[in-house]
Coordinates of N, CA, C and O in Angstrom, one line a residue:
X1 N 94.7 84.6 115.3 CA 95.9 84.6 116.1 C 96.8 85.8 115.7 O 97.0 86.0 114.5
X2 N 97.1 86.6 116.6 CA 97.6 87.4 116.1 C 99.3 87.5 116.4 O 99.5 86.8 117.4
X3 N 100.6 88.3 115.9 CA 101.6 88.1 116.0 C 102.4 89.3 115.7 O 102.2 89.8 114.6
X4 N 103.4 89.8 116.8 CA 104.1 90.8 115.9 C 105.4 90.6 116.1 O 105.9 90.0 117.1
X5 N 106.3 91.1 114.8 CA 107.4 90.5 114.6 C 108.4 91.8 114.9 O 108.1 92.9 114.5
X6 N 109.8 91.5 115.7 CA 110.9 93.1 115.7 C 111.4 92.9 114.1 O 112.0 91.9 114.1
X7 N 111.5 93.3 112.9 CA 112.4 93.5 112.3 C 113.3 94.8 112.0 O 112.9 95.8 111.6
X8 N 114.4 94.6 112.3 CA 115.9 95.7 111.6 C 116.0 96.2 110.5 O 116.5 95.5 109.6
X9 N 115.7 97.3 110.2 CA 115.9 98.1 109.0 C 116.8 98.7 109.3 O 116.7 99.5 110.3
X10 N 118.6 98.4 108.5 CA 119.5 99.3 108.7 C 119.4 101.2 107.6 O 120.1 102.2 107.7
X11 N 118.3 100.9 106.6 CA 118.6 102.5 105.8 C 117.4 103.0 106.6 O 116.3 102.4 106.7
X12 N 117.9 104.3 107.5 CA 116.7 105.4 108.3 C 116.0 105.8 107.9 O 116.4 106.4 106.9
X13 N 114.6 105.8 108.1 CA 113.6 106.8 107.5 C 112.7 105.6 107.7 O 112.9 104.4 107.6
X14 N 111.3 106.5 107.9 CA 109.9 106.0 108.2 C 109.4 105.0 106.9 O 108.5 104.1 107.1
X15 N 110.0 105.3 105.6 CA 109.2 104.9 105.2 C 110.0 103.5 104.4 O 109.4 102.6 103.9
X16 N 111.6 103.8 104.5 CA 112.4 102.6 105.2 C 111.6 101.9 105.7 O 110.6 101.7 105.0
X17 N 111.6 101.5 106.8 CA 110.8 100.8 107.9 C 109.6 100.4 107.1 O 109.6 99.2 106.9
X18 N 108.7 101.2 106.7 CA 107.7 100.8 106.2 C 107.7 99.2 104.7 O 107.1 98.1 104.7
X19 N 108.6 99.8 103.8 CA 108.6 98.9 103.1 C 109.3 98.0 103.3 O 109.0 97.1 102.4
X20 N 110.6 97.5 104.5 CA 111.1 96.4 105.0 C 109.5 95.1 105.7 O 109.4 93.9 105.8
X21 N 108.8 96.2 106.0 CA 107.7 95.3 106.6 C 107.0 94.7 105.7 O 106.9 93.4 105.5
X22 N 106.1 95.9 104.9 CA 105.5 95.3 103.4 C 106.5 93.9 102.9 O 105.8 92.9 102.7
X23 N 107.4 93.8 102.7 CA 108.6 93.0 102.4 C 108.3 91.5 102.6 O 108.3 90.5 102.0
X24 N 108.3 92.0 104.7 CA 108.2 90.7 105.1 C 106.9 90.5 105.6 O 106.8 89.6 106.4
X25 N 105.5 91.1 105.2 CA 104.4 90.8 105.7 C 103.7 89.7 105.0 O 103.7 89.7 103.8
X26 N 103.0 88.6 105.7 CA 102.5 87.4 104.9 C 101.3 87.7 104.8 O 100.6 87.2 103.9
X27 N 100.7 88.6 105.5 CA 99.2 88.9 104.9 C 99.0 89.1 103.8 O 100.0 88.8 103.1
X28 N 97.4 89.7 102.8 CA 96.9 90.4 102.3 C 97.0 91.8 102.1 O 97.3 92.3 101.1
X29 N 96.7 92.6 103.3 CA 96.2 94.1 103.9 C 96.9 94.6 104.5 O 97.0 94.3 105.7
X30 N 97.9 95.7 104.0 CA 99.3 96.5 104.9 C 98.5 97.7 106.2 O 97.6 98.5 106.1
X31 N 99.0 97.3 106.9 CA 98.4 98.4 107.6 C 99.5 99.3 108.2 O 100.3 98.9 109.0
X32 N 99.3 100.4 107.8 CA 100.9 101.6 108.5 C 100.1 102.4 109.1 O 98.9 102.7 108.7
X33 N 100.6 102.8 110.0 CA 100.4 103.6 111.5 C 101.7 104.5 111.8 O 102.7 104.0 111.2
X34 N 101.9 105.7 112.7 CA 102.5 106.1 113.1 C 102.6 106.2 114.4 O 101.6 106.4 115.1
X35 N 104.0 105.9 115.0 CA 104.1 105.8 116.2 C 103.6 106.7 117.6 O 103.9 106.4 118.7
X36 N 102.7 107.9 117.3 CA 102.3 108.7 118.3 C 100.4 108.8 117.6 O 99.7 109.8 117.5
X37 N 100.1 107.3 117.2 CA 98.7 107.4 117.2 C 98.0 106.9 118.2 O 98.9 106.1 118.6
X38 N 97.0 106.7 118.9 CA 96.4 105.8 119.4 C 95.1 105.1 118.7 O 94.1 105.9 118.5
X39 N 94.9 104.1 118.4 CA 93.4 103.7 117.6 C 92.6 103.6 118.7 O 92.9 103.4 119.9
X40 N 91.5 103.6 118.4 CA 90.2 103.5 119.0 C 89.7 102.4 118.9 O 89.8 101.9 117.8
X41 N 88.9 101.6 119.8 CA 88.5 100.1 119.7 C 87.6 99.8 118.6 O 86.5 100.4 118.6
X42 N 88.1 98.9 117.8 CA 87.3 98.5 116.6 C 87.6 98.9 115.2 O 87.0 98.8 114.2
X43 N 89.0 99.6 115.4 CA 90.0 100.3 114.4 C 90.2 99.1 113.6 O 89.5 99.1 112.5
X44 N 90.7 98.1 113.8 CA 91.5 97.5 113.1 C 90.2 96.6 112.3 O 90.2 96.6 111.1
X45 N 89.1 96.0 113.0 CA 87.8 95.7 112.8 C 87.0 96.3 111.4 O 86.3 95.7 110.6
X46 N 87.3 97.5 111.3 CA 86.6 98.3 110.4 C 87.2 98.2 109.1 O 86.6 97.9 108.1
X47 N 88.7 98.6 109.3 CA 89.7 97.8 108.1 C 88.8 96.9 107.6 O 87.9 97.1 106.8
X48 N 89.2 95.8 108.6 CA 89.2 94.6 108.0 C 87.6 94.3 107.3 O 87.5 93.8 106.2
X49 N 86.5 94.8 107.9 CA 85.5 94.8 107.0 C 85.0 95.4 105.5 O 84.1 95.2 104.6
X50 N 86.5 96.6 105.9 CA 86.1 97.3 104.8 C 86.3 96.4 103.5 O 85.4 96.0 102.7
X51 N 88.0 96.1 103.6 CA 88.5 95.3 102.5 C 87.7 94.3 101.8 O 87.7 94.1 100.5
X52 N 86.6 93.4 103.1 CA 85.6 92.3 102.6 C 85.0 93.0 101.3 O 84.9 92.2 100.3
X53 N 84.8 93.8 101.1 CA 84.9 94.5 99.1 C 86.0 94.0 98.3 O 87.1 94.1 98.8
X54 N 86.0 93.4 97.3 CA 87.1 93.0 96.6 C 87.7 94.2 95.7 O 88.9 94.2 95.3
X55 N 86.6 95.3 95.6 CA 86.9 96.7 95.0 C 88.0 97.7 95.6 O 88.9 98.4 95.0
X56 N 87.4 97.3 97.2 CA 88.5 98.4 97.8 C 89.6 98.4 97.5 O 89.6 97.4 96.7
X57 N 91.2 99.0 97.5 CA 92.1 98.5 97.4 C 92.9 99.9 98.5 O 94.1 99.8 98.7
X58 N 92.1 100.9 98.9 CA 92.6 101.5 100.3 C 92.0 102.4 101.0 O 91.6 103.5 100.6
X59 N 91.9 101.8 102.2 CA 90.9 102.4 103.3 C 91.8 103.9 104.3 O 92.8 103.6 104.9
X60 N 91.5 104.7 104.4 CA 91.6 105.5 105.4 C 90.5 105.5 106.7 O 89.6 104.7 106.9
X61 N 91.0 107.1 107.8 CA 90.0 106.8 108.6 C 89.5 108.0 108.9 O 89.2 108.7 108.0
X62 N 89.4 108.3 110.3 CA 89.2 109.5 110.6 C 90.1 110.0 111.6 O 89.8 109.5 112.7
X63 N 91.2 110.9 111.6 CA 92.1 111.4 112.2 C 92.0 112.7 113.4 O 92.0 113.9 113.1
X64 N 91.8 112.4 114.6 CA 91.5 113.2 115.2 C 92.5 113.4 116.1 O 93.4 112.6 116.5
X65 N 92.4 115.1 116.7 CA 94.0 115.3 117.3 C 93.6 115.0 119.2 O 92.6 115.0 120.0
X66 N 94.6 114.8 119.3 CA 94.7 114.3 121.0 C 96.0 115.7 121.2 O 97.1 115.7 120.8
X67 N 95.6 116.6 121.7 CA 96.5 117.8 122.0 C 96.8 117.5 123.7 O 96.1 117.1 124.7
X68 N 98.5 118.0 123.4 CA 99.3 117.7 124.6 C 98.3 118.9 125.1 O 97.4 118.6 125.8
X69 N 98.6 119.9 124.9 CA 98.4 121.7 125.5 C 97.3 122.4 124.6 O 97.2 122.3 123.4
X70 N 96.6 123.0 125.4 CA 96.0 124.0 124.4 C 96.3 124.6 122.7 O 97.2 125.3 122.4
X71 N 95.5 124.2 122.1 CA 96.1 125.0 120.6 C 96.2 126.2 120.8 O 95.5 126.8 121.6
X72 N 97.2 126.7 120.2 CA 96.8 128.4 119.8 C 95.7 128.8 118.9 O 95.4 128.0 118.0
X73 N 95.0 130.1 119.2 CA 94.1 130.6 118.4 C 94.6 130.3 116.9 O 93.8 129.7 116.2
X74 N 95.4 130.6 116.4 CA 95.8 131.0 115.0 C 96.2 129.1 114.1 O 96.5 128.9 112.9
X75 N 95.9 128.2 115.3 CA 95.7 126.8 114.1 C 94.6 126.7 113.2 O 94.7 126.2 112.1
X76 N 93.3 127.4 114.0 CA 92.1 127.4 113.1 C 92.3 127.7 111.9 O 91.6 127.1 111.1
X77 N 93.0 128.5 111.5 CA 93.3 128.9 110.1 C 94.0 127.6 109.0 O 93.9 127.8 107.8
X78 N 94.4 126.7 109.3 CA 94.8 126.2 108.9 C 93.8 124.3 108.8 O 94.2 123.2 108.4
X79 N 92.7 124.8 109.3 CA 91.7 123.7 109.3 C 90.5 123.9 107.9 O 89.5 124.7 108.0
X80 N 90.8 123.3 106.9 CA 90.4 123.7 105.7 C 88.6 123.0 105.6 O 88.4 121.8 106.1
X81 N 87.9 123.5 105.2 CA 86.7 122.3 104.8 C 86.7 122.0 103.5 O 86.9 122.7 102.5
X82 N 86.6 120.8 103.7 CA 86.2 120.0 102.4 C 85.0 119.5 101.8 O 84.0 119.9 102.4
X83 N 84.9 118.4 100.7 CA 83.4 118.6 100.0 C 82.8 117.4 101.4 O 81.8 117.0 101.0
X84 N 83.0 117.0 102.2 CA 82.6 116.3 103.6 C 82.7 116.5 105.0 O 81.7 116.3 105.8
X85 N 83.6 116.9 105.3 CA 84.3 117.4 106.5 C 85.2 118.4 106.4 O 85.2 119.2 105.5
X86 N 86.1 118.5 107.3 CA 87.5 119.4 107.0 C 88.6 118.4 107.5 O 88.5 117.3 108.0
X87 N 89.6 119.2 107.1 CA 91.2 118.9 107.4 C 92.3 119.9 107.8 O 92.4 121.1 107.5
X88 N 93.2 119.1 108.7 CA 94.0 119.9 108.9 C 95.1 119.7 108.8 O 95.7 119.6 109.8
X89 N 96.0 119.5 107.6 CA 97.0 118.7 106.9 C 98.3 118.7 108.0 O 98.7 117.7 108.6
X90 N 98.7 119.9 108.1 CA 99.8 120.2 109.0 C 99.9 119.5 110.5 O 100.9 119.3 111.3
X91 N 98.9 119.4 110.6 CA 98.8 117.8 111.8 C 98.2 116.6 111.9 O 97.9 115.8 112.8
X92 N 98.2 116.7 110.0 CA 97.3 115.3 109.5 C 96.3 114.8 110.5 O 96.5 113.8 111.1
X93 N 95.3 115.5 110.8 CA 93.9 115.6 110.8 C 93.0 115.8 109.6 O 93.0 116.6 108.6
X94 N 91.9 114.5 110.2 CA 91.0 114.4 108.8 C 89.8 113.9 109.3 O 89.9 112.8 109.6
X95 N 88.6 114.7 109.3 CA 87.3 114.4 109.9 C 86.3 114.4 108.9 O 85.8 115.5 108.9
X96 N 85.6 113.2 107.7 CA 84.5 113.5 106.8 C 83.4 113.1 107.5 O 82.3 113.3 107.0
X97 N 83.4 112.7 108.5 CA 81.8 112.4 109.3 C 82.3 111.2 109.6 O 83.4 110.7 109.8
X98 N 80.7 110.6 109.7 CA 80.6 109.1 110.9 C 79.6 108.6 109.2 O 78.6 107.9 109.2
X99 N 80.4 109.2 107.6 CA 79.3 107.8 107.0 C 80.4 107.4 106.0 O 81.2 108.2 105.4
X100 N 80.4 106.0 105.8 CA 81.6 105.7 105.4 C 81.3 105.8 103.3 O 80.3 105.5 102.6
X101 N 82.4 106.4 103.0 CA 82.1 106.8 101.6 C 83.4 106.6 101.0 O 84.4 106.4 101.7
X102 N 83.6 106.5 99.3 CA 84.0 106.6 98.7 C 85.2 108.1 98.5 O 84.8 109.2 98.1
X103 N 86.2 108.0 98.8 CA 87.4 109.1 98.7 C 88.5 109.4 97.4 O 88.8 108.4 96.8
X104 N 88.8 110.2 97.2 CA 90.1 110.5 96.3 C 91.5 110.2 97.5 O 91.9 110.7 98.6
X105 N 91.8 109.0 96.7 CA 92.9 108.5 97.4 C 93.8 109.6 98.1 O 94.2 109.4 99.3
X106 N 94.0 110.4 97.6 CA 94.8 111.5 98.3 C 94.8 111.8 99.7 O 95.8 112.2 100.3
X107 N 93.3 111.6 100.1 CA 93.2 111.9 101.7 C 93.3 110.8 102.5 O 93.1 110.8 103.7
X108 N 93.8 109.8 101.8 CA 94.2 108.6 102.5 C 95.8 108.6 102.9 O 96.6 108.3 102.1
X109 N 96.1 109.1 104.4 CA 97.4 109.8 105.1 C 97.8 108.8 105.8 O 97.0 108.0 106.3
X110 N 99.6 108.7 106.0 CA 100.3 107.7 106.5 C 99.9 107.4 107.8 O 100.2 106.3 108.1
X111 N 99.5 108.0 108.6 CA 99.6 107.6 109.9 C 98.2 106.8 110.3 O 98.1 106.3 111.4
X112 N 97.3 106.6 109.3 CA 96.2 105.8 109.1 C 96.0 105.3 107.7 O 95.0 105.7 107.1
X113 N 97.0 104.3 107.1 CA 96.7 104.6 105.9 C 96.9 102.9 105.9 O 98.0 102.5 106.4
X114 N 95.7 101.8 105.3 CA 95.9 100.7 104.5 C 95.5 100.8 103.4 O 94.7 101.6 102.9
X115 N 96.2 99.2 102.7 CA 96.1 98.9 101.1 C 96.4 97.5 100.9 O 97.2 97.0 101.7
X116 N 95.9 96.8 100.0 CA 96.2 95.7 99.6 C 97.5 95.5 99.5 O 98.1 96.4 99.0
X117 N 97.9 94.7 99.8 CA 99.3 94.8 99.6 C 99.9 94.1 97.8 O 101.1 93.9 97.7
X118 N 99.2 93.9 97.1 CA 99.2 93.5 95.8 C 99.2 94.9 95.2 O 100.3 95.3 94.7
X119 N 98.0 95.8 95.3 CA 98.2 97.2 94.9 C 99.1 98.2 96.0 O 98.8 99.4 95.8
X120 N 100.1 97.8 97.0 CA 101.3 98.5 97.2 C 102.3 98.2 96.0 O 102.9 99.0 95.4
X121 N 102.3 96.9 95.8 CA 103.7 96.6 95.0 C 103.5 97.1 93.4 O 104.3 97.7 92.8
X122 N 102.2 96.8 93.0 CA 102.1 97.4 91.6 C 102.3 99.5 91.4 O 102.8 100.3 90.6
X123 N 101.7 99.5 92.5 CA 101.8 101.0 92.9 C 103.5 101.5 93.2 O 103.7 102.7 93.4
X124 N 104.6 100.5 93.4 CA 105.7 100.7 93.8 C 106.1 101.1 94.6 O 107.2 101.6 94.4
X125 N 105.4 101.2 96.1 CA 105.5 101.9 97.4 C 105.6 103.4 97.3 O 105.3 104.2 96.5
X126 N 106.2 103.4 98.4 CA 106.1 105.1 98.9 C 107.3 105.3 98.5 O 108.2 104.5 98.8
X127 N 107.6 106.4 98.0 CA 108.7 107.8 97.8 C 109.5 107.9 99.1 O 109.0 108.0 100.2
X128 N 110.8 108.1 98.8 CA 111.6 108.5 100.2 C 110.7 109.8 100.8 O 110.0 110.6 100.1
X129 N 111.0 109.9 102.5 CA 110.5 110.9 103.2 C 111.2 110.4 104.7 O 111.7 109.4 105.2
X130 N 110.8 112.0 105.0 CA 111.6 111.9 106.5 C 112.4 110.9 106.6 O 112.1 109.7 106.9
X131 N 113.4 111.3 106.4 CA 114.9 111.0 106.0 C 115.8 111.6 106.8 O 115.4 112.7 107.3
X132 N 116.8 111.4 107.0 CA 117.7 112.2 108.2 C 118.1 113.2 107.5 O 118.7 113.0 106.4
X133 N 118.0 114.3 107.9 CA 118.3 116.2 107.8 C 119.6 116.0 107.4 O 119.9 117.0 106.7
X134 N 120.5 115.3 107.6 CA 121.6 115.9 106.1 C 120.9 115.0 104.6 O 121.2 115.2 103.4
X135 N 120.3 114.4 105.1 CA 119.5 114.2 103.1 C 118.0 114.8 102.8 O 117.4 113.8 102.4
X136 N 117.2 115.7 102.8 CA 116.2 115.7 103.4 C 115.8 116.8 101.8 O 114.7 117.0 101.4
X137 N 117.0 117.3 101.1 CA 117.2 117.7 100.3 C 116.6 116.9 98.9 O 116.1 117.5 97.9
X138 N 116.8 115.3 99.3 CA 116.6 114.6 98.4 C 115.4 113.8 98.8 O 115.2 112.7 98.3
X139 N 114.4 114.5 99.9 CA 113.4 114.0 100.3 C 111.8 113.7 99.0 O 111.5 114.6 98.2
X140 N 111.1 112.6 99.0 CA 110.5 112.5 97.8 C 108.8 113.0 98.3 O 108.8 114.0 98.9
X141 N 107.5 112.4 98.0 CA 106.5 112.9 98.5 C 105.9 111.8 99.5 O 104.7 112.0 99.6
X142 N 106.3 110.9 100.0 CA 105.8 109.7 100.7 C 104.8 109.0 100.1 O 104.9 108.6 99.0
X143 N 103.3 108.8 101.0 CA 102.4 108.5 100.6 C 101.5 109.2 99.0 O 100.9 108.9 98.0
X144 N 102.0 110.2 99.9 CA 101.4 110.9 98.7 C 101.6 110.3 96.9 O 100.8 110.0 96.1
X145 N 102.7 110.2 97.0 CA 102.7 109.7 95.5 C 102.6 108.5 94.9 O 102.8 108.2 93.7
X146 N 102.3 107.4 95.9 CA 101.7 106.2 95.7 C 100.3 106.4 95.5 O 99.7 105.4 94.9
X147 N 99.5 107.5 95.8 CA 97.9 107.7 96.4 C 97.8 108.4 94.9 O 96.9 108.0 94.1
X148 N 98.6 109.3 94.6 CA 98.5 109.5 93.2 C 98.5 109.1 92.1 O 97.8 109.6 91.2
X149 N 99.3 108.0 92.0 CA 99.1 106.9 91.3 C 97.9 105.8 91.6 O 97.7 104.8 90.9
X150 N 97.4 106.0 92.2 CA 96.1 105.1 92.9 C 95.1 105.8 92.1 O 94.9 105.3 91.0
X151 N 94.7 106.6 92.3 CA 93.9 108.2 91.6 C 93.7 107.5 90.4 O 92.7 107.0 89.9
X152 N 95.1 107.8 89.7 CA 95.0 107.5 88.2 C 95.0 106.4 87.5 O 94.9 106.3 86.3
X153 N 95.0 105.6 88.4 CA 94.3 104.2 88.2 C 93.2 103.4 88.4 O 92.8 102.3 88.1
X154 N 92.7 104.6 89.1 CA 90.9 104.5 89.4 C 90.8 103.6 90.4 O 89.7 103.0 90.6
X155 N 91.8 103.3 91.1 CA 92.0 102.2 92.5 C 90.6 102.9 93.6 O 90.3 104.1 93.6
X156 N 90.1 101.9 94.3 CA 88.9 102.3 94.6 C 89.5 102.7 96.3 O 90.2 101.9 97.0
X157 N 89.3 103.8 96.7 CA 89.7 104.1 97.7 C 88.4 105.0 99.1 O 87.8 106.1 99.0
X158 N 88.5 104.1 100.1 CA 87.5 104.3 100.7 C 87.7 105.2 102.2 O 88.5 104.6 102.9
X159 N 87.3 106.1 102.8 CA 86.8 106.8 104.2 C 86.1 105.7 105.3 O 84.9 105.6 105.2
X160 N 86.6 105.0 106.1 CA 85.8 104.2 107.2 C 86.0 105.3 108.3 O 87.2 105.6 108.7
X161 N 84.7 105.9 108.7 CA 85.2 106.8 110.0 C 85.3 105.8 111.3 O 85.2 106.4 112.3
X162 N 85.4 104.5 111.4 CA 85.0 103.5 112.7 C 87.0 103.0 112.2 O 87.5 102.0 112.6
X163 N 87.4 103.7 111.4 CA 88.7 103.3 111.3 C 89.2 104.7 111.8 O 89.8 105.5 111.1
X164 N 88.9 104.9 113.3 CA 89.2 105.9 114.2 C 91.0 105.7 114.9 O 91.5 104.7 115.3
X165 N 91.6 107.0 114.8 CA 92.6 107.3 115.7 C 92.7 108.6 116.0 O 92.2 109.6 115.5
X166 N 93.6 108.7 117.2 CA 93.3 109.9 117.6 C 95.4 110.2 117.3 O 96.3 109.4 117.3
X167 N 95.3 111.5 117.2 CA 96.7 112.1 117.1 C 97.1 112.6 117.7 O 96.6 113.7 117.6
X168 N 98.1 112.6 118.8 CA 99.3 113.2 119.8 C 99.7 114.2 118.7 O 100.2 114.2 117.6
X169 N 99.1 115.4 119.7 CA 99.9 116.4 119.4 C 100.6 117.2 120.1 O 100.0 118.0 120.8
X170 N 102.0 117.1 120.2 CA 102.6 117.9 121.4 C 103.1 119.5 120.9 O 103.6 119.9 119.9
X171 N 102.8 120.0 122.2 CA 103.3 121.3 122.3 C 104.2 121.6 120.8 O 103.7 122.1 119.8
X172 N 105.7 121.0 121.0 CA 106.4 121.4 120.0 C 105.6 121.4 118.5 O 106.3 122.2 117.8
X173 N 104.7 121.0 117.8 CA 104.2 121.0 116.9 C 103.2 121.8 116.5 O 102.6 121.8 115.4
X174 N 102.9 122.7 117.8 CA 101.8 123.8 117.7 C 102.8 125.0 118.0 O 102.9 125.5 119.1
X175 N 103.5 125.4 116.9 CA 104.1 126.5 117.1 C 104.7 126.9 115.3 O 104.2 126.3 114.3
X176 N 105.4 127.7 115.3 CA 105.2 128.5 113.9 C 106.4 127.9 112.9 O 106.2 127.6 111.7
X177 N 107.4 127.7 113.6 CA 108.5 126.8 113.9 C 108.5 125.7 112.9 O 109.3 125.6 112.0
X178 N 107.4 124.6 113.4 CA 107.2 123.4 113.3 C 106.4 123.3 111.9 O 106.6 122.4 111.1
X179 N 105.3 124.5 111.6 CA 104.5 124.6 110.6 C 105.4 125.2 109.2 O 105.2 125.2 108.0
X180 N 106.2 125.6 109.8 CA 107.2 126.5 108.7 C 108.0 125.6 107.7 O 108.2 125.7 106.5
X181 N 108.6 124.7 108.8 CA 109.7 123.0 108.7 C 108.2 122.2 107.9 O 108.2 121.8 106.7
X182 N 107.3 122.0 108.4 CA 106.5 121.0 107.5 C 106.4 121.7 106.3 O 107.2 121.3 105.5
X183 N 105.4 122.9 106.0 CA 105.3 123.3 104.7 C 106.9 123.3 103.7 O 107.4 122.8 102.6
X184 N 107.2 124.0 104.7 CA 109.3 123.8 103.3 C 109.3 122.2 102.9 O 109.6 121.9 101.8
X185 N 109.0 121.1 103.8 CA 109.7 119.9 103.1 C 108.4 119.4 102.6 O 108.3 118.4 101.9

């Protein structure tokens, strides 16, 4: 049976929101998403199989972009390969194939990102991030620095590519603008 609940987080920021939920979730398994993803059927499925490991403690997936408009020529540059696949950080895209493996937590990104929720709280959640632009100054590294601490804990962190989403990318974020504002914060 499944159920979803509105709750009110009055301090702004994504990742606010995030840990008001962690908070009040009675599950096991956190699952955070971003609001301009779409999952693919059998997303949530694949999670859930992964976890059936008592080892795992966080699954990513495979992040693929759903473009409003044509890219420009000059995104390619910024689509790196890695020892599996490549990535494209700047629009958190992340493609290691279709075989599910063993990852450095790090490539495990918010907008597809579960974890035990036993190893969220020991991990101490996520770092302030995107935060409203008059504080943004005091912005921290989000996921990132929970996934870092995972790392160094030898927390076993896994790649399900059947833990598929696709990424809205609109116009405004394919411009020089937008890539300029991500890299500074």
């Amino acid at each position: 049976e499944s159920r979803i609940f509105y709750i009110y987080e009055a301090i702004p920021g994504l990742l606010s929101g995030r840990h008001r939920g962690a908070l009040q979730s009675k599950g096991k398994i956190l699952v955070f998403v971003d609001d301009d993803i779409e999952a693919d059927n059998g997303w949530l499925k694949a999670i859930k199989e992964t976890f059936d490991d008592p080892e795992v403690q966080l699954v990513g997936g495979r992040n693929l972009p759903r473009y409003e408009d044509e890219p420009p020529e000059w995104i390619q540059w910024f689509w790196k390969k890695r020892f599996c696949g490549h990535t494209c950080s700047p629009l958190s895209l992340l493609d290691f194939g279709d075989k599910v493996r063993e990852i450095d937590a790090n490539y495990i990104w918010g907008l597809n990102f579960s974890i035990r929720k036993t190893a969220f709280f020991e991990l101490s959640g996520f770092h302030p991030e995107n935060i409203p632009k008059h504080l943004q100054h005091l912005q921290g590294d989000g996921e990132t620095g929970l996934t870092i601490k995972a790392k160094e804990r030898g927390y076993k962190s896994v790649y399900q590519p059947k833990a598929l989403i696709y990424h809205r990318i609109p116009a405004n974020r394919m411009t020089y603008e937008y890539f300029e504002d991500r890299f500074f914060h």
